[in-house]
mmCIF file of C-alpha atoms in Angstrom:
data_model
loop_
_atom_site.group_PDB
_atom_site.id
_atom_site.type_symbol
_atom_site.label_atom_id
_atom_site.label_comp_id
_atom_site.label_asym_id
_atom_site.label_seq_id
_atom_site.Cartn_x
_atom_site.Cartn_y
_atom_site.Cartn_z
ATOM 1 C CA UNK A 322 0.000 0.000 0.000
ATOM 2 C CA UNK A 323 2.887 2.384 0.658
ATOM 3 C CA UNK A 324 4.068 1.962 -2.972
ATOM 4 C CA UNK A 325 0.657 2.975 -4.227
ATOM 5 C CA UNK A 326 0.685 5.911 -1.818
ATOM 6 C CA UNK A 327 4.124 7.077 -3.034
ATOM 7 C CA UNK A 328 3.009 6.903 -6.645
ATOM 8 C CA UNK A 329 -0.086 8.952 -5.883
ATOM 9 C CA UNK A 330 1.998 11.654 -4.237
ATOM 10 C CA UNK A 331 4.431 11.748 -7.183
ATOM 11 C CA UNK A 332 1.572 11.951 -9.657
ATOM 12 C CA UNK A 333 0.001 14.796 -7.639
ATOM 13 C CA UNK A 334 3.255 16.785 -7.328
ATOM 14 C CA UNK A 335 4.358 16.520 -10.990
ATOM 15 C CA UNK A 336 2.234 19.460 -12.213
ATOM 16 C CA UNK A 337 3.415 21.546 -9.255
ATOM 17 C CA UNK A 338 7.060 21.061 -10.264
ATOM 18 C CA UNK A 339 6.364 22.572 -13.659
ATOM 19 C CA UNK A 340 5.110 25.891 -12.224
ATOM 20 C CA UNK A 341 7.721 28.625 -12.677
ATOM 21 C CA UNK A 342 7.990 31.419 -10.075
ATOM 22 C CA UNK A 343 7.574 35.009 -11.201
ATOM 23 C CA UNK A 344 10.710 36.761 -12.434
ATOM 24 C CA UNK A 345 10.275 39.678 -9.980
ATOM 25 C CA UNK A 346 9.907 37.291 -7.055
ATOM 26 C CA UNK A 347 13.032 35.364 -8.045
ATOM 27 C CA UNK A 348 15.021 38.621 -8.445
ATOM 28 C CA UNK A 349 13.832 39.948 -5.068
ATOM 29 C CA UNK A 350 14.853 36.704 -3.361
ATOM 30 C CA UNK A 351 18.306 36.828 -4.964
ATOM 31 C CA UNK A 352 18.913 40.440 -3.900
ATOM 32 C CA UNK A 353 17.766 39.654 -0.359
ATOM 33 C CA UNK A 354 20.179 36.712 -0.196
ATOM 34 C CA UNK A 355 23.050 38.830 -1.559
ATOM 35 C CA UNK A 356 22.328 41.572 1.003
ATOM 36 C CA UNK A 357 22.270 39.031 3.830
ATOM 37 C CA UNK A 358 25.576 37.537 2.714
ATOM 38 C CA UNK A 359 27.174 41.001 2.550
ATOM 39 C CA UNK A 360 26.034 41.791 6.080
ATOM 40 C CA UNK A 361 27.403 38.463 7.282
ATOM 41 C CA UNK A 362 30.789 39.214 5.715
ATOM 42 C CA UNK A 363 31.015 42.718 7.205
ATOM 43 C CA UNK A 364 30.454 41.440 10.738
ATOM 44 C CA UNK A 365 27.674 41.272 13.283
ATOM 45 C CA UNK A 366 25.001 43.940 13.354
ATOM 46 C CA UNK A 367 25.552 46.547 16.067
ATOM 47 C CA UNK A 368 22.749 46.579 18.584
ATOM 48 C CA UNK A 369 21.580 49.951 19.812
ATOM 49 C CA UNK A 370 21.458 50.616 23.526
ATOM 50 C CA UNK A 371 18.069 50.270 25.162
ATOM 51 C CA UNK A 372 17.835 54.056 25.474
ATOM 52 C CA UNK A 373 18.282 54.494 21.690
ATOM 53 C CA UNK A 374 15.763 51.900 20.591
ATOM 54 C CA UNK A 375 12.353 52.982 19.401
ATOM 55 C CA UNK A 376 9.136 51.848 20.968
ATOM 56 C CA UNK A 377 5.882 52.002 19.081
ATOM 57 C CA UNK A 378 2.940 53.319 21.086
ATOM 58 C CA UNK A 379 -0.571 53.618 19.652
ATOM 59 C CA UNK A 380 -1.591 57.232 19.018
ATOM 60 C CA UNK A 381 -4.673 57.190 21.319
ATOM 61 C CA UNK A 382 -2.612 55.833 24.198
ATOM 62 C CA UNK A 383 0.139 58.425 23.670
ATOM 63 C CA UNK A 384 -2.477 61.193 23.526
ATOM 64 C CA UNK A 385 -4.079 59.945 26.758
ATOM 65 C CA UNK A 386 -0.707 59.845 28.542
ATOM 66 C CA UNK A 387 0.154 63.369 27.396
ATOM 67 C CA UNK A 388 -3.286 64.592 28.478
ATOM 68 C CA UNK A 389 -2.886 63.106 31.971
ATOM 69 C CA UNK A 390 0.599 64.588 32.359
ATOM 70 C CA UNK A 391 -0.589 67.985 31.116
ATOM 71 C CA UNK A 392 -3.546 68.041 33.505
ATOM 72 C CA UNK A 393 -1.316 66.992 36.401
ATOM 73 C CA UNK A 394 1.111 69.828 35.697
ATOM 74 C CA UNK A 395 -1.754 72.306 35.278
ATOM 75 C CA UNK A 396 -3.345 71.346 38.604
ATOM 76 C CA UNK A 397 0.006 71.440 40.404
ATOM 77 C CA UNK A 398 0.764 74.934 39.114
ATOM 78 C CA UNK A 399 -2.746 76.060 40.062
ATOM 79 C CA UNK A 400 -2.449 74.667 43.590
ATOM 80 C CA UNK A 401 0.960 76.288 44.076
ATOM 81 C CA UNK A 402 -0.374 79.636 42.850
ATOM 82 C CA UNK A 403 -3.366 79.397 45.202
ATOM 83 C CA UNK A 404 -1.194 78.500 48.177
ATOM 84 C CA UNK A 405 1.068 81.485 47.494
ATOM 85 C CA UNK A 406 -1.875 83.879 47.333
ATOM 86 C CA UNK A 407 -3.415 82.775 50.624
ATOM 87 C CA UNK A 408 -1.778 84.046 53.799
ATOM 88 C CA UNK A 409 -0.491 81.381 56.108
ATOM 89 C CA UNK A 410 -2.381 81.275 59.371
ATOM 90 C CA UNK A 411 -0.153 81.447 62.383
ATOM 91 C CA UNK A 412 -0.913 80.111 65.803
ATOM 92 C CA UNK A 413 0.002 82.578 68.486
ATOM 93 C CA UNK A 414 0.880 81.503 71.944
ATOM 94 C CA UNK A 415 1.294 84.251 74.478
ATOM 95 C CA UNK A 416 3.032 83.518 77.704
ATOM 96 C CA UNK A 417 0.890 84.565 80.646
ATOM 97 C CA UNK A 418 2.288 86.843 83.308
ATOM 98 C CA UNK A 419 4.796 84.780 85.215
ATOM 99 C CA UNK A 420 6.010 85.490 88.729
ATOM 100 C CA UNK A 421 9.363 83.885 87.993
ATOM 101 C CA UNK A 422 10.345 86.464 85.377
ATOM 102 C CA UNK A 423 12.779 88.895 86.914
ATOM 103 C CA UNK A 424 13.140 92.537 86.013
ATOM 104 C CA UNK A 425 16.143 91.786 83.792
ATOM 105 C CA UNK A 426 14.246 89.314 81.673
ATOM 106 C CA UNK A 427 11.860 90.652 79.080
ATOM 107 C CA UNK A 428 8.607 89.023 78.158
ATOM 108 C CA UNK A 429 8.085 87.706 74.654
ATOM 109 C CA UNK A 430 5.467 86.105 72.423
ATOM 110 C CA UNK A 431 5.982 82.870 70.568
ATOM 111 C CA UNK A 432 4.620 82.671 67.036
ATOM 112 C CA UNK A 433 4.362 79.134 65.709
ATOM 113 C CA UNK A 434 3.953 78.408 62.005
ATOM 114 C CA UNK A 435 3.808 75.216 59.952
ATOM 115 C CA UNK A 436 4.525 75.022 56.234
ATOM 116 C CA UNK A 437 4.259 71.995 53.994
ATOM 117 C CA UNK A 438 4.222 71.231 50.271
ATOM 118 C CA UNK A 439 2.082 68.340 49.116
ATOM 119 C CA UNK A 440 2.398 66.836 45.613
ATOM 120 C CA UNK A 441 -0.403 64.563 44.459
ATOM 121 C CA UNK A 442 0.939 61.094 43.887
ATOM 122 C CA UNK A 443 4.141 61.738 45.853
ATOM 123 C CA UNK A 444 2.839 62.967 49.163
ATOM 124 C CA UNK A 445 4.411 65.634 51.363
ATOM 125 C CA UNK A 446 7.782 66.664 49.971
ATOM 126 C CA UNK A 447 8.538 69.579 52.306
ATOM 127 C CA UNK A 448 7.491 70.237 55.887
ATOM 128 C CA UNK A 449 8.757 72.922 58.240
ATOM 129 C CA UNK A 450 7.910 74.114 61.741
ATOM 130 C CA UNK A 451 8.854 77.711 62.394
ATOM 131 C CA UNK A 452 9.092 79.293 65.861
ATOM 132 C CA UNK A 453 9.381 83.061 65.945
ATOM 133 C CA UNK A 454 10.076 84.746 69.277
ATOM 134 C CA UNK A 455 8.888 88.350 69.408
ATOM 135 C CA UNK A 456 9.716 90.651 72.277
ATOM 136 C CA UNK A 457 6.897 92.662 73.782
#
């Protein structure tokens, strides 16, 4: 049965062997092979560093990323401008009259102030406590 099977395959493939490829296709294959051989003779292909390689990103995704970054920057600038315009409230703590203060010592007021800078996504990046002693 295998002999009959082999003969059937040969009979089926005979017309396929007579088909000639297109001249343009044959020429393109030959030039591609010649180019590959030339590159092999010149040496290995230099690989670019990961920072020089290109990455393809779909246009809608790139637009969405740029929009989010732009809005984030806009809101940060707006919040900084608003915080600069508003006066910082200070907590005042006045020392009451104290019997232990001598005549040489002068009384004073303590002004306490807190400042902080908050960046959305990062948290607090700057915090300061300020004590200001003011003589009365």
